[in-house]
Amino acid sequence: MTEGRTEEAIKEKLEGRFGTNLSNWIVQRTRRMYVELPREALVEVVQFAKEELGFDHLSTITGLDAGEHLELIYHLFAKGLLLLNLKTKLPLSDPKVRTITHLFPGAEPYERELEDMLGATVEGLPPGRHYPLPEDFPPGQHPLRKSWKVSDAYPQEV
Amino acid sequence: MSKITIPLGPQHPALKEPGNFMLVLEGEQIVGATVRLGYNHRGIEKACEDRSFIQNLYLIERVCGICSHSHTTCFCMATEDAAKIEVPKRAQAIRVLVGELERVHSHLLWLGVAGHEIGFDTLFMYAWKDREQVLDCLEMISGNRVHYAINTIGGVRRDVTPEQKAEILKRMDILEERTKYYIQLATQEPTVLARAKGVGHLPTEEAKKRGAVGPTVRASNVPFDVRKDDPYLLYDELDFKVITSDSCDVFGRLVVRVFELLESFKLIRQVVNDLPEGPISVKVPRKLPAGEGVGHYEAPRGEDIHYVRTNGTEKPERVKVRAPTLANFSSIAYMLEGGYLADAPIVIAAIDPCFSCTDRALSISTSTKGEYSLSWEDLRKLGIEFYRSRGIDFTRIAK
């Protein structure tokens, strides 16, 4: 397929359906596209991408502490098409997001990781054990927050 | 019959790495399984934020002891995308070459482990003996058997000489012959068939739904291979096939891996015979401009993905690593259910799990004792003392 055509087609379809909810499109190169969306629209967009556009593989979810908010990036892949990176922001005061495990059961460890490592709250995630932190890790501490230090959890080690 | 729950692991459930599987048994049959991971969490992602890009390369290389090149290549590709760096063709070719040699080494290692898990230790010894051929190639090119350190941001660190090329081709011929023997063995040997056929069933739909990757999903008849579906480096110019199997069990995973060895030899020959001329790296500034990039790579165990965000300094803002084993864990619980306890080790081993990769990220150990080193003799004494203080005396036999 001609360079850039697939990217444009996917972008058009997503925009046609969700319009102004989507912002800051970046087509970085062939098969790499980034877009931002509000967290309220996230589940619907993921569902649409999966069911209508063929993004049937969730590669992973990246979470990061961006200062005033947490940023989540859902990396969706459609074989032979492109890697779509959906970004959404969660305010630190209320870091909630809905689960996508009903669409991608394999997302469970990725979502648990967001809860453990960044302190996001994933609503609708079935109760279960921690991943990847140990059960006796001090509650309320999230290692991937920029303010976290090893000494917070292990004072004796430093 | 009443149900009992037994823990398998965390010590040595199948491979020599920690992972815990709670198995609910009804007699010999497994009726439920839950997986518990995280024992190898080392804080690599957090540690990356504190180090420069070059230092991170060496840290990322240690995410995994087997697919070390996969992780650094994936990290480099993500960083190079973020900083808009063009990598020379020759460097890309050398990355492919080392990547495919690594795949050969990893698949042969797995073949040996699989043989060991089904009680077929002859296969284990054969496969690991042959694996030395490819490890020698890697050592010759890079100076190391497992942590090759060939990658750098913007290219590779060492070139390949004509003598090395000739040696690689010679060894590939030996390995190809051996692989043909393994193919025959995997598809005809009654011991292997009895232990692998129909074991650890994972239907196509279930594999897709659970997001399985690599040989695990290809053995469930899904032709998903990042090298074909999201070609990186030179893969879109090279000729190779994506191997799948429709048997959806351990046997399929075995077949996919041994046939993939042949494809890797094909790729290695193409790269070695047609190595592009030119420089092997470009100069990259220490501070990289702000940006972001995703590395997508087909590691021997499946899809590996790294996300890197740069912020204009010499350290990354965030590095995210998702190794293939994590994507396959959801499928393990499914594969174990309905099977027999005795098959659990081979079912777990069949995804070729790599717990270290999977658990990457916490607990940074900074010892208060300071640094000190022990000689082999001291270490031996320490071991004897350690056991003696616990009531086991080795003094008599340890002379």
XYZ file of C-alpha atoms in Angstrom:
557
model
C 0.000 0.000 0.000
C 1.191 3.534 -0.757
C 3.085 5.247 2.010
C 0.803 7.044 4.434
C -2.464 5.830 2.868
C -3.306 3.324 5.595
C -2.561 5.841 8.309
C -4.865 8.412 6.662
C -7.669 5.889 6.211
C -7.580 4.811 9.865
C -7.449 8.422 10.998
C -10.480 9.311 8.843
C -12.531 6.428 10.196
C -11.713 7.260 13.810
C -12.415 10.943 13.277
C -15.659 10.201 11.495
C -16.878 8.319 14.518
C -15.408 10.248 17.444
C -14.734 13.655 15.907
C -13.528 16.293 18.298
C -12.890 13.816 21.104
C -9.623 12.969 19.407
C -6.789 15.471 19.331
C -3.040 15.871 18.742
C -2.704 13.373 15.925
C 0.857 12.413 15.173
C 1.744 10.150 12.288
C 5.377 9.603 13.163
C 6.265 7.275 10.304
C 4.777 4.316 8.487
C 2.788 2.184 10.919
C 3.225 4.505 13.927
C 0.321 6.742 14.916
C -0.388 8.559 18.164
C -3.602 10.263 19.261
C -4.935 11.771 22.470
C -8.417 11.272 23.837
C -10.343 11.943 27.073
C -10.560 8.974 29.428
C -14.382 8.915 29.185
C -14.123 7.993 25.503
C -11.338 5.450 25.930
C -13.318 2.215 26.218
C -15.558 3.115 23.277
C -12.610 3.999 21.070
C -10.778 0.780 21.976
C -13.942 -1.214 21.262
C -14.478 0.531 17.905
C -10.820 0.014 16.941
C -11.043 -3.651 17.837
C -14.393 -4.474 16.275
C -14.509 -2.183 13.248
C -10.894 -1.459 12.343
C -9.200 -4.782 12.992
C -6.992 -3.791 15.933
C -7.302 -7.214 17.514
C -4.061 -7.254 19.502
C -3.286 -5.176 22.556
C 0.494 -5.043 22.774
C 0.648 -3.417 26.171
C -0.360 -0.389 28.222
C 2.321 2.104 29.213
C 1.730 4.333 32.206
C 3.839 7.307 33.173
C 3.922 10.055 35.748
C 3.815 13.321 33.793
C 3.832 15.690 36.743
C 0.274 17.075 37.064
C -1.328 13.952 35.681
C -0.757 10.306 34.914
C -0.568 9.465 31.269
C -1.647 6.109 29.892
C -0.767 4.875 26.430
C -2.652 1.921 24.978
C -0.622 0.276 22.232
C -3.042 -1.435 19.841
C -1.794 -3.389 16.885
C -3.553 -4.429 13.709
C -1.555 -7.025 11.824
C -0.111 -5.627 8.633
C -1.724 -2.212 9.249
C -0.213 -0.151 12.019
C 0.515 0.344 15.677
C -2.016 2.769 17.129
C -1.039 4.486 20.379
C -4.019 5.899 22.267
C -3.035 8.392 24.948
C -5.211 9.487 27.793
C -4.618 11.615 30.875
C -5.765 10.945 34.431
C -5.675 13.795 36.980
C -3.573 12.884 40.041
C -6.461 13.795 42.362
C -8.722 11.211 40.740
C -6.644 8.718 38.712
C -9.519 6.500 37.589
C -9.936 4.686 34.322
C -12.294 1.923 33.195
C -10.970 -1.557 32.516
C -10.725 -2.992 29.012
C -10.379 -6.596 30.171
C -13.831 -7.418 28.721
C -12.398 -6.570 25.294
C -8.860 -7.851 25.812
C -8.657 -10.438 28.643
C -4.877 -10.364 28.227
C -4.880 -6.760 29.499
C -5.238 -7.890 33.115
C -1.534 -7.927 34.080
C -0.977 -4.611 32.284
C -3.807 -2.984 34.240
C -2.615 -4.435 37.542
C 0.785 -3.009 36.780
C -0.788 0.449 36.374
C -2.401 0.093 39.796
C 0.738 -1.169 41.524
C 3.431 0.878 39.874
C 1.624 4.177 39.308
C -1.337 4.176 41.668
C -4.000 4.449 38.988
C -7.412 2.988 39.827
C -8.741 0.641 37.184
C -12.509 0.342 37.644
C -14.027 -3.035 36.895
C -10.785 -4.997 37.201
C -11.670 -8.292 38.917
C -10.251 -8.600 42.449
C -6.952 -10.422 42.460
C -3.416 -10.371 43.672
C -0.839 -7.678 43.164
C 1.312 -7.616 40.080
C 4.260 -7.104 40.082
C 4.747 -5.829 43.630
C 4.884 -8.271 46.566
C 1.826 -8.649 48.828
C 3.649 -7.020 51.764
C 4.707 -3.917 49.840
C 3.775 -0.766 51.810
C 0.291 0.293 50.645
C -0.031 3.676 48.988
C 3.489 3.563 47.550
C 3.909 3.461 43.799
C 7.477 3.051 42.538
C 7.044 4.583 39.103
C 5.809 7.902 40.517
C 8.634 10.383 40.017
C 8.617 11.337 43.700
C 9.140 7.754 44.907
C 12.536 6.731 46.290
C 13.795 3.272 47.199
C 14.190 4.456 50.799
C 10.404 5.040 51.021
C 9.789 1.314 50.960
C 13.121 -0.052 52.160
C 14.605 2.453 54.671
C 17.142 -0.109 55.898
C 18.675 -0.547 52.435
C 19.968 2.965 51.868
C -13.767 -36.539 44.606
C -12.748 -33.585 46.729
C -10.595 -30.893 45.205
C -7.205 -29.957 46.530
C -5.084 -26.970 45.695
C -1.344 -27.351 45.424
C 1.268 -24.703 44.762
C 3.684 -25.432 41.930
C 6.626 -23.092 42.425
C 7.773 -20.376 42.988
C 10.969 -22.428 43.019
C 11.516 -24.295 39.780
C 8.037 -24.868 38.358
C 9.510 -25.792 34.999
C 12.506 -23.706 34.131
C 15.128 -22.485 36.561
C 13.310 -19.285 37.314
C 10.664 -18.364 39.876
C 6.957 -18.280 39.113
C 4.060 -19.632 41.105
C 1.148 -21.666 39.775
C -1.714 -22.560 42.106
C -3.238 -25.713 40.680
C -6.655 -26.967 41.730
C -6.623 -30.727 41.350
C -9.322 -33.343 41.140
C -7.284 -36.510 41.382
C -4.585 -36.156 38.772
C -6.506 -33.685 36.672
C -6.066 -29.928 36.838
C -9.434 -28.164 37.037
C -8.243 -24.654 37.771
C -5.016 -22.705 37.663
C -3.913 -19.262 38.713
C -0.588 -17.708 37.932
C 1.367 -15.542 40.317
C 4.361 -13.586 39.059
C 6.613 -10.802 40.228
C 9.362 -12.711 42.029
C 11.994 -11.374 39.676
C 10.959 -7.747 39.715
C 14.216 -5.791 39.689
C 13.283 -2.173 39.142
C 14.806 -1.849 35.701
C 12.222 0.624 34.346
C 12.677 2.907 37.346
C 16.445 2.533 37.207
C 16.420 3.531 33.511
C 15.050 6.957 34.408
C 18.204 7.615 36.412
C 20.737 6.668 33.796
C 21.945 8.006 30.464
C 20.884 6.371 27.206
C 24.222 4.640 26.806
C 24.165 3.308 30.377
C 20.609 2.144 29.805
C 21.684 0.034 26.868
C 23.718 -2.144 29.190
C 20.937 -2.252 31.753
C 18.307 -3.137 29.146
C 20.585 -5.850 27.811
C 20.244 -7.475 31.230
C 16.452 -7.580 31.150
C 16.947 -11.081 29.816
C 19.890 -13.424 29.702
C 18.730 -15.172 26.547
C 17.139 -12.561 24.309
C 19.463 -9.752 25.355
C 19.881 -8.548 21.774
C 16.104 -8.411 21.272
C 15.697 -5.997 24.130
C 18.547 -3.682 23.183
C 17.471 -3.604 19.533
C 13.924 -2.834 20.585
C 15.139 -0.099 22.929
C 17.456 1.359 20.279
C 14.693 1.389 17.665
C 12.335 3.189 20.053
C 15.010 5.725 21.017
C 16.069 6.255 17.408
C 12.451 6.869 16.434
C 12.081 9.360 19.270
C 15.245 11.234 18.316
C 14.748 10.836 14.530
C 18.047 9.065 13.941
C 18.642 7.183 10.667
C 20.595 3.985 11.186
C 22.979 2.974 8.338
C 22.011 -0.080 6.291
C 25.072 -2.074 7.278
C 24.277 -1.582 10.956
C 20.707 -2.742 10.373
C 21.999 -5.846 8.626
C 24.347 -6.652 11.513
C 21.444 -6.221 13.936
C 19.403 -8.700 11.893
C 22.342 -11.099 11.770
C 22.884 -11.096 15.533
C 19.114 -11.208 16.096
C 18.727 -14.332 13.989
C 21.777 -16.029 15.544
C 20.157 -15.278 18.879
C 16.897 -16.850 17.730
C 18.774 -19.997 16.732
C 20.497 -20.115 20.108
C 17.247 -19.514 21.979
C 15.232 -22.112 20.036
C 17.944 -24.750 20.488
C 18.077 -23.939 24.181
C 14.305 -24.374 24.368
C 14.448 -27.633 22.447
C 16.881 -28.967 25.032
C 14.769 -27.784 27.937
C 11.642 -29.304 26.387
C 13.487 -32.602 26.007
C 14.520 -32.424 29.627
C 10.967 -31.672 30.809
C 9.550 -34.716 29.066
C 12.303 -36.918 30.472
C 14.155 -37.204 27.161
C 17.575 -36.085 28.311
C 19.397 -37.326 25.225
C 17.619 -34.636 23.237
C 18.613 -32.106 25.884
C 22.284 -32.985 25.549
C 22.241 -33.096 21.731
C 20.479 -29.739 21.438
C 22.758 -27.995 23.897
C 25.845 -29.431 22.265
C 24.731 -28.064 18.900
C 23.853 -24.759 20.489
C 27.561 -24.268 21.143
C 28.021 -23.809 17.373
C 25.856 -20.712 17.354
C 27.226 -19.421 20.655
C 30.704 -19.642 19.124
C 29.482 -17.543 16.185
C 28.111 -14.936 18.566
C 31.300 -14.903 20.583
C 33.323 -14.501 17.430
C 31.295 -11.496 16.259
C 30.761 -9.745 19.556
C 33.242 -11.176 22.040
C 30.465 -12.534 24.252
C 28.318 -15.639 24.383
C 25.119 -14.130 25.731
C 25.322 -10.397 26.419
C 26.624 -9.380 22.998
C 26.611 -5.601 23.553
C 26.646 -5.146 19.790
C 24.044 -2.382 19.686
C 24.516 1.269 20.329
C 22.165 4.169 19.721
C 22.641 4.973 16.045
C 24.115 1.670 14.913
C 26.292 -1.201 16.062
C 29.650 -1.310 17.808
C 31.508 -3.925 15.810
C 31.800 -4.769 12.160
C 31.755 -8.237 10.656
C 34.908 -9.327 8.802
C 35.024 -11.594 5.707
C 36.680 -14.367 7.797
C 33.843 -14.211 10.303
C 31.321 -14.398 7.487
C 32.935 -17.566 6.136
C 32.985 -19.127 9.588
C 29.302 -18.308 10.204
C 28.292 -19.867 6.881
C 30.293 -23.005 7.681
C 28.595 -23.406 11.040
C 25.147 -22.743 9.598
C 25.636 -25.740 7.288
C 26.446 -27.950 10.273
C 23.449 -26.657 12.174
C 21.101 -27.057 9.230
C 21.985 -30.698 8.995
C 21.412 -31.171 12.713
C 18.117 -29.294 12.523
C 16.871 -31.677 9.839
C 17.564 -34.469 12.268
C 15.616 -32.641 14.980
C 12.683 -32.154 12.627
C 12.612 -35.865 11.974
C 12.886 -36.517 15.677
C 10.174 -34.037 16.647
C 7.704 -35.390 14.153
C 8.416 -39.131 14.380
C 9.954 -40.076 17.715
C 7.270 -41.909 19.774
C 8.517 -40.505 23.114
C 8.093 -36.953 21.895
C 4.717 -37.602 20.279
C 3.362 -39.320 23.374
C 4.290 -36.423 25.618
C 3.471 -33.547 23.277
C 0.410 -34.438 21.181
C -2.857 -33.085 22.530
C -1.137 -31.637 25.593
C -1.673 -28.002 26.582
C -4.416 -27.353 24.035
C -4.901 -23.701 23.053
C -7.526 -23.191 20.305
C -7.032 -20.435 17.737
C -9.812 -18.202 19.043
C -8.633 -18.484 22.643
C -5.041 -17.672 21.679
C -6.177 -14.546 19.840
C -8.479 -13.463 22.639
C -5.787 -13.818 25.272
C -3.248 -11.911 23.201
C -0.701 -14.718 22.979
C 2.443 -14.016 20.950
C 5.367 -15.724 19.252
C 5.637 -19.459 18.641
C 2.789 -19.965 21.138
C 0.244 -18.144 18.974
C 1.749 -19.396 15.713
C 1.306 -22.962 16.935
C -2.377 -22.087 17.355
C -2.516 -21.302 13.649
C -2.341 -17.505 13.862
C 0.327 -16.156 11.491
C 1.422 -13.301 13.753
C 5.070 -12.405 13.394
C 6.256 -8.822 13.912
C 8.999 -9.388 11.329
C 6.258 -9.724 8.673
C 3.416 -7.680 10.165
C 5.375 -4.629 11.270
C 8.692 -5.077 9.436
C 11.668 -3.405 11.053
C 15.372 -3.241 10.126
C 15.780 -5.098 6.810
C 13.077 -7.718 7.223
C 10.841 -6.391 4.453
C 13.698 -6.966 1.975
C 14.518 -10.478 3.151
C 12.888 -13.696 2.081
C 11.463 -15.919 4.824
C 8.252 -17.698 5.742
C 6.099 -17.378 8.861
C 5.790 -20.877 10.279
C 2.446 -21.906 11.741
C 0.921 -25.143 12.905
C -2.737 -26.045 13.302
C -2.286 -28.637 16.028
C -2.696 -26.016 18.808
C -0.736 -28.024 21.393
C 2.788 -28.574 22.732
C 3.569 -30.632 19.630
C 2.693 -27.630 17.445
C 4.918 -25.337 19.492
C 7.776 -27.811 19.034
C 7.215 -28.061 15.293
C 6.970 -24.286 14.857
C 10.271 -23.750 16.653
C 12.272 -26.393 14.800
C 11.014 -25.190 11.414
C 11.731 -21.603 12.417
C 15.359 -22.636 12.854
C 15.501 -23.376 9.117
C 14.024 -19.952 8.314
C 16.625 -18.324 10.539
C 19.463 -20.102 8.718
C 17.966 -18.813 5.468
C 17.901 -15.255 6.843
C 21.443 -15.482 8.212
C 22.764 -16.652 4.819
C 20.960 -13.841 2.988
C 22.370 -11.201 5.336
C 25.910 -12.581 5.364
C 26.069 -13.023 1.575
C 24.646 -9.608 0.878
C 25.957 -7.372 3.630
C 25.495 -3.727 2.537
C 28.641 -1.613 2.451
C 29.010 1.581 4.441
C 29.429 2.867 7.971
C 28.198 0.828 10.941
C 26.965 3.719 13.052
C 26.160 7.412 13.043
C 27.224 9.889 15.670
C 24.483 10.617 18.163
C 24.484 13.542 20.609
C 24.484 12.729 24.318
C 21.334 14.771 24.877
C 18.459 13.589 22.728
C 15.639 15.931 21.637
C 12.234 15.489 23.259
C 10.072 12.898 21.565
C 8.688 9.419 21.859
C 9.022 6.135 20.089
C 7.788 2.572 20.165
C 10.097 -0.331 19.413
C 8.363 -3.423 18.075
C 10.442 -6.566 17.702
C 9.940 -10.277 17.184
C 12.038 -11.823 19.951
C 12.548 -15.612 19.966
C 9.606 -15.864 22.402
C 7.354 -13.464 20.540
C 6.413 -9.829 20.282
C 8.602 -7.562 22.377
C 7.577 -3.924 22.761
C 9.420 -0.973 24.275
C 8.139 2.555 24.697
C 10.684 5.326 25.191
C 9.964 8.984 25.902
C 12.824 11.454 25.720
C 12.782 14.908 27.277
C 15.715 16.790 25.813
C 18.180 15.642 28.459
C 20.669 12.798 28.436
C 18.291 10.569 30.426
C 14.961 9.169 29.272
C 11.698 10.388 30.809
C 10.192 6.912 30.722
C 11.177 3.491 29.454
C 8.543 0.781 29.301
C 9.386 -2.823 28.546
C 6.836 -5.510 27.793
C 8.537 -8.832 27.229
C 6.779 -11.636 25.331
C 6.320 -13.974 28.293
C 3.914 -11.599 30.043
C 1.631 -11.647 27.008
C 1.622 -15.444 27.084
C 0.803 -15.907 30.746
C -2.898 -15.444 30.341
C -2.878 -18.423 27.974
C -0.978 -20.675 30.406
C -3.872 -20.826 32.866
C -6.122 -21.939 30.007
C -3.651 -24.527 28.735
C -3.187 -26.079 32.167
C -6.899 -26.507 32.875
C -8.209 -29.915 31.937
C -4.723 -31.371 31.638
C -2.838 -33.663 33.993
C -0.489 -32.626 36.770
C 2.373 -34.582 35.219
C 2.079 -32.487 32.054
C 2.215 -29.148 33.883
C 6.004 -28.667 33.545
C 6.055 -29.186 29.774
C 2.929 -27.058 29.269
C 4.574 -24.220 31.167
C 7.887 -24.772 29.437
C 6.205 -24.820 26.023
C 5.685 -21.062 25.970
C 9.422 -20.828 26.664
C 8.800 -18.586 29.656
C 11.401 -16.109 30.705
C 10.447 -14.778 34.093
C 13.275 -12.315 34.382
C 12.126 -10.470 31.290
C 8.569 -10.516 32.400
C 9.152 -9.153 35.835
C 11.690 -6.449 34.841
C 10.912 -3.627 37.068
C 11.506 -3.152 41.407
C 13.622 -3.556 44.562
C 16.990 -2.068 43.999
C 19.466 -3.650 46.333
C 22.031 -1.235 47.658
C 24.077 -3.192 50.127
C 25.169 -1.515 53.352
C 28.165 -3.806 53.563
C 30.111 -2.039 50.873
C 31.876 -3.893 48.108
C 34.000 -6.918 48.693
C 35.055 -9.873 46.660
C 35.561 -13.538 47.438
C 37.985 -15.939 45.897
C 36.754 -19.372 44.802
C 38.319 -20.864 47.969
C 36.641 -18.271 50.239
C 33.330 -18.926 48.566
C 33.703 -22.645 49.124
C 34.531 -22.112 52.811
C 31.568 -19.775 53.175
C 29.273 -22.450 51.745
C 30.605 -25.137 54.076
C 30.263 -22.808 57.108
C 26.741 -21.801 56.052
C 25.552 -25.399 56.021
C 27.466 -26.341 59.175
C 25.710 -23.577 61.132
C 22.467 -25.206 60.017
C 23.506 -28.651 61.192
C 24.793 -30.159 57.949
C 28.470 -30.969 57.983
C 30.276 -31.277 54.668
C 33.797 -31.169 56.099
C 34.396 -34.869 55.671
C 33.466 -35.018 51.998
C 34.634 -31.519 51.082
C 38.348 -32.198 51.395
